[in-house]
Coordinates of C-alpha atoms and ligand atoms in Angstrom, one line a residue:
X20 CA 15.3 35.1 -7.5
X21 CA 13.7 36.2 -10.7
X22 CA 12.4 39.8 -10.5
X23 CA 8.8 38.7 -11.2
X24 CA 8.8 36.7 -8.0
X25 CA 10.3 39.5 -5.9
X26 CA 7.0 40.7 -4.5
X27 CA 5.9 37.1 -3.7
X28 CA 9.1 36.2 -2.1
X29 CA 9.1 39.5 -0.2
X30 CA 5.9 38.5 1.5
X31 CA 6.2 34.7 1.6
X32 CA 10.0 34.3 1.2
X33 CA 11.1 32.7 4.4
X34 CA 8.4 30.0 4.3
X35 CA 9.1 29.2 0.7
X36 CA 12.8 29.2 1.3
X37 CA 12.4 26.9 4.3
X38 CA 10.3 24.5 2.3
X39 CA 12.9 24.4 -0.5
X40 CA 15.7 23.8 1.9
X41 CA 13.8 21.1 3.7
X42 CA 13.1 19.4 0.4
X43 CA 16.8 19.4 -0.5
X44 CA 17.7 18.1 2.9
X45 CA 15.1 15.3 2.5
X46 CA 16.4 14.4 -0.9
X47 CA 19.9 14.1 0.5
X48 CA 18.8 12.2 3.6
X49 CA 16.8 9.8 1.4
X50 CA 20.0 8.5 -0.1
X51 CA 21.0 7.2 3.3
X52 CA 17.7 5.5 4.1
X53 CA 18.6 2.0 2.8
X54 CA 22.4 2.0 3.3
X55 CA 22.1 3.6 6.8
X56 CA 19.5 0.9 7.9
X57 CA 17.0 3.7 8.6
X58 CA 13.9 1.9 7.3
X59 CA 11.6 -0.3 9.1
X60 CA 8.4 -2.2 8.3
X61 CA 5.3 -2.2 10.5
X62 CA 2.5 -4.6 10.0
X63 CA -1.3 -4.0 10.0
X64 CA -3.5 -7.0 10.6
X65 CA -6.1 -7.9 7.9
X66 CA -9.2 -9.6 9.2
X67 CA -11.7 -11.9 7.6
X68 CA -14.9 -9.9 8.3
X69 CA -17.2 -12.9 8.5
X70 CA -15.2 -14.8 11.1
X71 CA -13.0 -12.0 12.5
X72 CA -10.0 -14.3 11.9
X73 CA -6.5 -12.8 11.2
X74 CA -5.9 -13.7 7.6
X75 CA -3.1 -11.4 6.6
X76 CA -1.2 -8.2 7.1
X77 CA -0.1 -5.2 5.1
X78 CA 3.5 -4.1 5.4
X79 CA 3.9 -0.4 5.8
X80 CA 7.1 1.5 5.6
X81 CA 8.6 3.8 8.3
X82 CA 11.6 6.0 7.9
X83 CA 13.6 7.4 10.8
X84 CA 16.4 9.4 9.3
X85 CA 19.6 10.0 11.3
X86 CA 19.8 13.6 9.9
X87 CA 16.1 14.8 9.6
X88 CA 14.2 12.6 12.0
X89 CA 11.0 10.6 11.4
X90 CA 9.3 11.3 8.0
X91 CA 5.8 10.2 7.1
X92 CA 5.5 7.8 4.1
X93 CA 3.0 10.2 2.5
X94 CA 5.8 12.6 2.3
X95 CA 8.9 10.6 1.5
X96 CA 7.5 8.0 -0.9
X97 CA 6.4 10.6 -3.5
X98 CA 9.8 12.2 -3.1
X99 CA 11.6 8.8 -3.5
X100 CA 9.5 8.2 -6.7
X101 CA 10.7 11.6 -8.0
X102 CA 14.4 10.9 -7.3
X103 CA 14.3 7.2 -8.3
X104 CA 15.3 6.1 -4.8
X105 CA 12.0 4.2 -4.7
X106 CA 13.6 1.4 -6.6
X107 CA 16.2 0.6 -4.0
X108 CA 13.7 1.3 -1.2
X109 CA 11.1 -1.0 -2.9
X110 CA 13.7 -3.8 -3.2
X111 CA 14.4 -3.4 0.5
X112 CA 10.6 -3.7 1.3
X113 CA 10.3 -6.9 -0.8
X114 CA 13.4 -8.4 0.8
X115 CA 12.5 -7.4 4.4
X116 CA 8.8 -8.3 4.0
X117 CA 9.5 -11.8 2.6
X118 CA 12.2 -12.4 5.2
X119 CA 9.7 -11.8 8.1
X120 CA 7.0 -13.7 6.3
X121 CA 9.3 -16.7 6.0
X122 CA 10.1 -16.6 9.7
X123 CA 6.4 -16.8 10.6
X124 CA 5.8 -19.4 8.0
X125 CA 8.7 -21.6 9.1
X126 CA 7.6 -21.3 12.7
X127 CA 4.3 -22.7 11.7
X128 CA 2.4 -19.6 13.0
X129 CA 0.4 -18.9 9.8
X130 CA -3.1 -20.0 8.8
X131 CA -3.1 -21.7 5.4
X132 CA -4.8 -18.6 3.8
X133 CA -2.6 -16.0 5.4
X134 CA -1.0 -13.6 2.9
X135 CA 1.3 -10.6 3.4
X136 CA 0.5 -7.6 1.2
X137 CA 3.5 -5.4 0.0
X138 CA 3.0 -2.0 -1.5
X139 CA 4.6 -1.4 -4.8
X140 CA 4.9 2.0 -6.4
X141 CA 4.1 2.6 -10.1
X142 CA 7.7 3.4 -10.7
X143 CA 8.7 0.0 -9.5
X144 CA 6.0 -1.7 -11.6
X145 CA 7.2 0.1 -14.7
X146 CA 10.8 -0.8 -14.1
X147 CA 12.0 -3.7 -16.3
X148 CA 13.0 -6.6 -14.2
X149 CA 10.3 -6.0 -11.6
X150 CA 8.4 -9.2 -12.2
X151 CA 11.6 -11.3 -12.3
X152 CA 12.8 -9.6 -9.1
X153 CA 9.5 -10.6 -7.3
X154 CA 9.5 -14.1 -8.7
X155 CA 13.1 -14.7 -7.9
X156 CA 12.6 -13.7 -4.2
X157 CA 9.5 -15.9 -4.0
X158 CA 11.4 -18.9 -5.4
X159 CA 14.4 -18.3 -3.1
X160 CA 12.1 -18.0 0.0
X161 CA 10.5 -21.4 -0.7
X162 CA 7.2 -19.9 0.3
X163 CA 4.0 -20.7 -1.5
X164 CA 3.5 -17.8 -3.9
X165 CA 0.0 -17.2 -2.7
X166 CA 1.4 -16.1 0.7
X167 CA 2.5 -12.9 -1.1
X168 CA 0.3 -10.1 -2.4
X169 CA 1.4 -7.1 -4.4
X170 CA -0.6 -3.9 -3.9
X171 CA -0.5 -1.4 -6.8
X172 CA -2.4 1.8 -7.4
X173 CA -4.1 2.8 -10.6
X174 CA -1.3 5.2 -11.4
X175 CA 0.7 2.1 -12.0
X176 CA -1.1 1.3 -15.2
X177 CA -2.5 4.5 -16.7
X178 CA 1.0 5.0 -18.2
X179 CA 1.0 1.8 -20.2
X180 CA -2.0 -0.5 -19.7
X181 CA -0.7 -3.3 -22.0
X182 CA 2.6 -3.5 -20.2
X183 CA 1.0 -3.5 -16.7
X184 CA -1.4 -6.2 -17.9
X185 CA 1.5 -8.4 -19.0
X186 CA 3.4 -7.8 -15.8
X187 CA 0.6 -8.3 -13.3
X188 CA -0.5 -11.3 -15.4
X189 CA 2.9 -12.9 -15.0
X190 CA 2.6 -12.5 -11.2
X191 CA -0.9 -13.9 -11.1
X192 CA 0.2 -16.8 -13.4
X193 CA 2.9 -17.6 -10.8
X194 CA 0.3 -17.6 -8.0
X195 CA 1.2 -14.3 -6.5
X196 CA -1.8 -12.2 -5.4
X197 CA -2.4 -8.8 -7.0
X198 CA -4.5 -6.1 -5.4
X199 CA -5.6 -2.7 -6.7
X200 CA -5.0 -0.3 -3.9
X201 CA -7.1 2.9 -3.2
X202 CA -9.7 1.5 -5.6
X203 CA -12.2 4.1 -6.6
X204 CA -10.0 7.2 -6.1
X205 CA -8.5 7.2 -9.7
X206 CA -10.0 7.6 -13.1
X207 CA -12.3 5.1 -14.8
X208 CA -11.4 2.4 -12.3
X209 CA -14.1 0.1 -13.6
X210 CA -12.7 -0.1 -17.2
X211 CA -9.5 -1.5 -15.8
X212 CA -11.2 -4.4 -14.1
X213 CA -12.0 -6.3 -17.3
X214 CA -8.5 -6.0 -18.6
X215 CA -6.3 -6.4 -15.5
X216 CA -5.5 -9.7 -13.9
X217 CA -6.1 -8.9 -10.3
X218 CA -7.3 -11.0 -7.4
X219 CA -8.4 -8.3 -5.0
X220 CA -9.8 -4.8 -4.8
X221 CA -9.0 -2.5 -1.9
X222 CA -11.6 0.1 -1.1
X223 CA -10.0 3.3 -0.1
X224 CA -10.4 4.7 3.4
X225 CA -12.0 7.8 2.1
X226 CA -15.1 5.8 1.1
X227 CA -15.2 3.8 4.4
X228 CA -15.1 7.0 6.4
X229 CA -18.3 8.2 4.8
X230 CA -20.3 5.0 5.6
X231 CA -23.3 6.0 7.7
X232 CA -22.8 9.7 6.6
X233 CA -23.0 9.8 2.9
X234 CA -25.6 7.7 1.2
X235 CA -24.0 8.0 -2.2
X236 CA -20.6 6.9 -1.0
X237 CA -22.3 3.9 0.6
X238 CA -23.9 3.0 -2.7
X239 CA -20.5 3.3 -4.3
X240 CA -19.0 0.9 -1.8
X241 CA -21.9 -1.5 -2.4
X242 CA -21.4 -1.3 -6.2
X243 CA -17.7 -1.9 -5.9
X244 CA -18.2 -5.0 -3.9
X245 CA -20.9 -6.4 -6.3
X246 CA -18.7 -5.7 -9.3
X247 CA -15.5 -7.1 -7.8
X248 CA -17.3 -10.3 -7.0
X249 CA -18.7 -10.5 -10.5
X250 CA -15.1 -10.3 -11.7
X251 CA -14.0 -13.0 -9.3
X252 CA -12.0 -10.6 -7.0
X253 CA -12.2 -10.4 -3.3
X254 CA -12.7 -7.1 -1.6
X255 CA -10.8 -5.5 1.3
X256 CA -11.9 -2.3 3.0
X257 CA -9.2 -0.2 4.6
X258 CA -9.5 2.3 7.5
X259 CA -12.3 0.6 9.4
X260 CA -12.6 2.5 12.6
X261 CA -16.0 1.8 14.0
X262 CA -18.3 -1.2 14.7
X263 CA -20.9 0.6 12.6
X264 CA -18.7 0.7 9.6
X265 CA -17.8 -3.0 10.1
X266 CA -21.4 -4.0 10.4
X267 CA -22.4 -2.2 7.1
X268 CA -19.4 -3.6 5.3
X269 CA -20.1 -7.1 6.5
X270 CA -23.8 -6.8 5.4
X271 CA -22.7 -5.6 2.0
X272 CA -20.5 -8.7 1.6
X273 CA -17.1 -7.2 1.9
X274 CA -14.6 -10.0 2.4
X275 CA -11.8 -8.5 4.5
X276 CA -10.9 -5.4 6.4
X277 CA -8.2 -3.6 8.2
X278 CA -8.2 -0.5 10.4
X279 CA -7.8 1.0 13.8
X280 CA -11.0 -0.9 15.0
X281 CA -8.9 -4.1 14.8
X282 CA -5.4 -2.8 15.2
X283 CA -3.1 0.1 14.0
X284 CA 0.1 -1.0 12.2
X285 CA 2.4 -2.6 14.8
X286 CA 6.1 -3.5 15.1
X287 CA 7.3 -6.8 13.8
X288 CA 7.6 -8.1 17.4
X289 CA 4.2 -7.1 18.3
X290 CA 2.7 -8.6 15.2
X291 CA 4.5 -11.9 15.8
X292 CA 2.7 -12.0 19.2
X293 CA -0.7 -11.7 17.5
X294 CA 0.0 -14.7 15.3
Ligands
C2E303 P1 -2.1 3.0 1.8 O1 -1.5 1.9 1.0 O2 -3.5 3.4 1.4 O3 -2.0 2.5 3.4 C1 -3.1 2.7 4.3 C2 -2.7 3.9 5.2 O4 -3.8 4.0 6.1 C3 -1.5 3.6 6.1 O5 -0.9 4.9 6.3 C4 -2.2 3.1 7.4 O6 -1.3 3.3 8.6 C5 -3.4 4.0 7.5 N1 -4.5 3.4 8.3 C6 -4.7 2.1 8.5 N2 -5.9 1.9 9.2 C7 -6.3 3.2 9.5 C8 -7.5 3.6 10.1 O7 -8.3 2.9 10.7 N3 -7.7 5.0 10.2 C9 -6.8 5.9 9.6 N4 -7.1 7.2 9.7 N5 -5.7 5.4 8.9 C10 -5.5 4.1 8.9 P2 0.7 5.0 6.3 O8 1.3 3.8 7.0 O9 1.0 6.4 6.8 O10 1.0 4.9 4.7 C11 0.6 5.9 3.9 C12 0.8 5.5 2.4 O11 2.2 5.4 2.1 C13 0.2 4.2 2.1 O12 -1.2 4.3 1.8 C14 1.0 3.8 0.8 O13 0.5 4.5 -0.3 C15 2.4 4.4 1.1 N6 3.3 3.3 1.6 C16 3.4 2.8 2.8 N7 4.4 1.9 2.8 C17 4.8 1.7 1.5 C18 5.7 0.9 0.8 O14 6.4 0.0 1.4 N8 5.9 1.1 -0.5 C19 5.2 2.0 -1.2 N9 5.4 2.1 -2.5 N10 4.3 2.8 -0.6 C20 4.1 2.7 0.7
CA304 CA1 -1.7 -0.2 0.5
CA305 CA1 -5.6 4.1 0.8
CA306 CA1 -19.4 11.8 -1.1

């Protein structure tokens, strides 16, 4: 320990140490996630707000490590982005998501407009071969490309806007849906809209939570919906927990929603029963 930290470590040492040890354990455990079969997808229904019809789902990743137990995605996904493990994990998500989607599709359980949304990290989007990987899987599955939607956050294109534009454009051109996740939480979101080929905006839960409490946040939600529609995008609100939030969103013209009001993320078996 460098001398200048001695005082700090003296006082906070054990906590700091434990955090570091825990991080190292997590990094090591992460290597086992894909080969050890420790990952699972859960599915959260997406609802058409006007008709309350089930028109899609978002696949969300869960990790139960043999060595460190269950770890929340908020914790292990940033770590996997740091270590690069997100590439193998992201491929697994694409494979597994499309495999389940194909099962439901082949069983004739899906409405024509049903789409499965898969989260893609910015590291994946920036990786050469990402677009080819998605399109190859779609082609192999035989599914209509519009059944699949890719959710990316703004951090995916601040790095290289031109490149992101080209990649997302290639997905859109092939008929795959592209959604901007956590919309409104990043920088200068609106300027991206005119240059990015996206089909959907996803309003972050933090704005939905303030509906009915914070008049400015409500105005922001209203503005996002109006602008999205001007650009020909549909709008999804995440984290809808109350009928009051649903009512406001519906009145503002929000197209789709997901949240605990309708259903938490559920296992694949449970989701299949909802179809
Ligand atoms: P996200 O993409 O913004 O996903 C929405 C999160 O909100 C999910 O948390 C979901 O379980 C939670 N949620 C849904 N409805 C409600 C609600 O009504 N109330 C509240 N309080 N929460 C709700 P989760 O599953 O813990 O995922 C956290 C984040 O981890 C996701 O945020 C996403 O950024 C990331 N993530 C999850 N799966 C994947 C994945 O397969 N790949 C990548 N790259 N990231 C993923
Ligand atoms: Ca998402
Ligand atoms: Ca979010
Ligand atoms: Ca506010």
